[in-house]
Coordinates of C-alpha atoms in Angstrom, one line a residue:
X1 CA -111.8 -98.8 37.1
X2 CA -109.9 -97.7 40.3
X3 CA -109.3 -94.5 38.7
X4 CA -112.8 -93.6 38.2
X5 CA -113.6 -94.8 41.8
X6 CA -111.1 -92.4 43.1
X7 CA -112.4 -89.6 40.9
X8 CA -116.1 -89.9 42.2
X9 CA -114.6 -90.2 45.6
X10 CA -112.7 -86.9 45.0
X11 CA -115.8 -85.1 44.0
X12 CA -118.0 -86.6 46.8
X13 CA -115.6 -85.5 49.4
X14 CA -114.9 -81.9 47.9
X15 CA -118.4 -81.3 46.3
X16 CA -118.8 -78.0 48.4
X17 CA -115.5 -76.6 47.4
X18 CA -116.1 -77.5 43.7
X19 CA -119.6 -75.7 43.7
X20 CA -117.9 -72.5 45.7
X21 CA -115.3 -72.2 43.0
X22 CA -117.3 -72.7 39.9
X23 CA -119.4 -70.0 41.4
X24 CA -116.4 -67.6 42.0
X25 CA -115.2 -68.3 38.6
X26 CA -118.3 -67.4 37.0
X27 CA -119.0 -64.3 39.1
X28 CA -115.4 -63.1 38.2
X29 CA -115.8 -63.9 34.7
X30 CA -119.3 -61.8 34.4
X31 CA -117.7 -59.0 36.3
X32 CA -114.7 -58.9 34.1
X33 CA -116.8 -59.1 30.6
X34 CA -119.0 -56.1 32.1
X35 CA -116.3 -54.1 32.8
X36 CA -114.3 -54.6 29.7
X37 CA -117.3 -54.0 27.6
X38 CA -117.5 -50.5 28.8
X39 CA -116.6 -47.5 27.1
X40 CA -113.5 -45.3 28.1
X41 CA -115.9 -42.6 29.2
X42 CA -117.6 -45.1 31.6
X43 CA -114.2 -46.6 32.9
X44 CA -112.9 -43.0 33.4
X45 CA -116.1 -42.4 35.5
X46 CA -115.7 -45.5 37.6
X47 CA -112.0 -44.3 38.3
X48 CA -113.3 -40.8 39.2
X49 CA -116.1 -42.2 41.5
X50 CA -113.4 -44.6 43.1
X51 CA -110.8 -41.7 43.6
X52 CA -113.5 -39.2 45.2
X53 CA -114.1 -42.1 47.9
X54 CA -110.4 -42.7 48.4
X55 CA -109.1 -39.0 48.4
X56 CA -109.5 -38.2 52.0
X57 CA -107.5 -41.1 53.0
X58 CA -104.8 -40.4 50.6
X59 CA -104.6 -36.7 51.6
X60 CA -104.6 -37.9 55.3
X61 CA -101.5 -40.3 54.4
X62 CA -99.7 -37.5 52.6
X63 CA -100.5 -35.4 55.8
X64 CA -99.0 -38.1 58.1
X65 CA -96.2 -38.7 56.0
X66 CA -94.9 -35.0 55.9
X67 CA -96.4 -33.7 59.0
X68 CA -93.0 -32.5 60.4
X69 CA -92.7 -30.1 57.2
X70 CA -94.7 -27.0 57.4
X71 CA -94.2 -25.8 53.6
X72 CA -94.8 -29.3 52.1
X73 CA -98.1 -28.8 50.1
X74 CA -96.5 -29.4 46.7
X75 CA -94.8 -32.4 48.1
X76 CA -97.9 -34.0 49.5
X77 CA -99.9 -32.8 46.3
X78 CA -97.3 -34.7 44.1
X79 CA -97.8 -37.9 46.4
X80 CA -101.4 -38.0 45.9
X81 CA -101.3 -37.4 42.3
X82 CA -98.8 -40.1 41.9
X83 CA -100.6 -42.4 43.9
X84 CA -103.7 -41.8 41.6
X85 CA -101.7 -42.2 38.4
X86 CA -100.3 -45.4 40.0
X87 CA -103.5 -47.0 40.7
X88 CA -105.8 -45.8 37.8
X89 CA -103.7 -45.8 34.7
X90 CA -106.8 -45.3 32.5
X91 CA -106.7 -41.7 33.5
X92 CA -103.2 -41.4 32.4
X93 CA -103.8 -43.3 29.1
X94 CA -107.2 -41.8 28.0
X95 CA -107.5 -38.3 29.1
X96 CA -105.9 -34.9 28.7
X97 CA -103.3 -34.8 31.5
X98 CA -103.8 -31.0 32.4
X99 CA -107.5 -31.8 32.6
X100 CA -106.9 -34.6 34.9
X101 CA -104.5 -32.7 37.2
X102 CA -107.0 -29.7 37.2
X103 CA -109.8 -32.1 38.3
X104 CA -107.4 -33.8 41.1
X105 CA -106.5 -30.1 42.5
X106 CA -110.3 -29.6 42.8
X107 CA -110.9 -33.0 44.5
X108 CA -107.9 -32.4 46.8
X109 CA -109.3 -29.0 47.8
X110 CA -112.6 -30.5 48.6
X111 CA -111.1 -33.2 50.7
X112 CA -108.7 -30.8 52.6
X113 CA -111.7 -28.8 53.7
X114 CA -113.4 -32.0 54.7
X115 CA -110.4 -32.8 56.6
X116 CA -109.9 -29.3 58.2
X117 CA -113.7 -29.9 59.5
X118 CA -113.1 -32.9 61.0
X119 CA -110.0 -32.0 62.8
X120 CA -111.4 -28.8 64.1
X121 CA -114.5 -30.7 65.4
X122 CA -112.2 -33.5 67.1
X123 CA -110.5 -30.5 68.9
X124 CA -113.8 -29.0 70.3

C-alpha cells in the first residue's frame, strides 16, 4: 500500500512535467510520422527549401574561413557542397549527383549576388 501511495504522491507533485512530456512525445511522434510518410520527391523539396534558406550563411562562413586567399573559389564551393551533402544525405542517396551539384551551383551564384549587394550597401 505504501508503494501505491508514493506513486500517487509522485504523480501529484509532478503532474505538470508529466503532461508536458506526454505532449512533447505526441508532437514528435506526429511530426515524425508525417515526415516519413512523404515521398522522396517531397523530402527533396523540403531539403532544397531549407538549403535555400541557409545558403547565404554557408557561403558567408566559407568566405570568412578563406578570406585571406584570393583565388579560393573552388575551395569555398567545395566546402559549401560538402556541408550540404553532410546535412542533407537524402540528396546524395536519391538524386543524380550532377543534377544536384548543378542546382547547388545555381543557388551559390544567387546567394553570392545577394552577398555582394549586402556588402556594397553596408559600405555606402
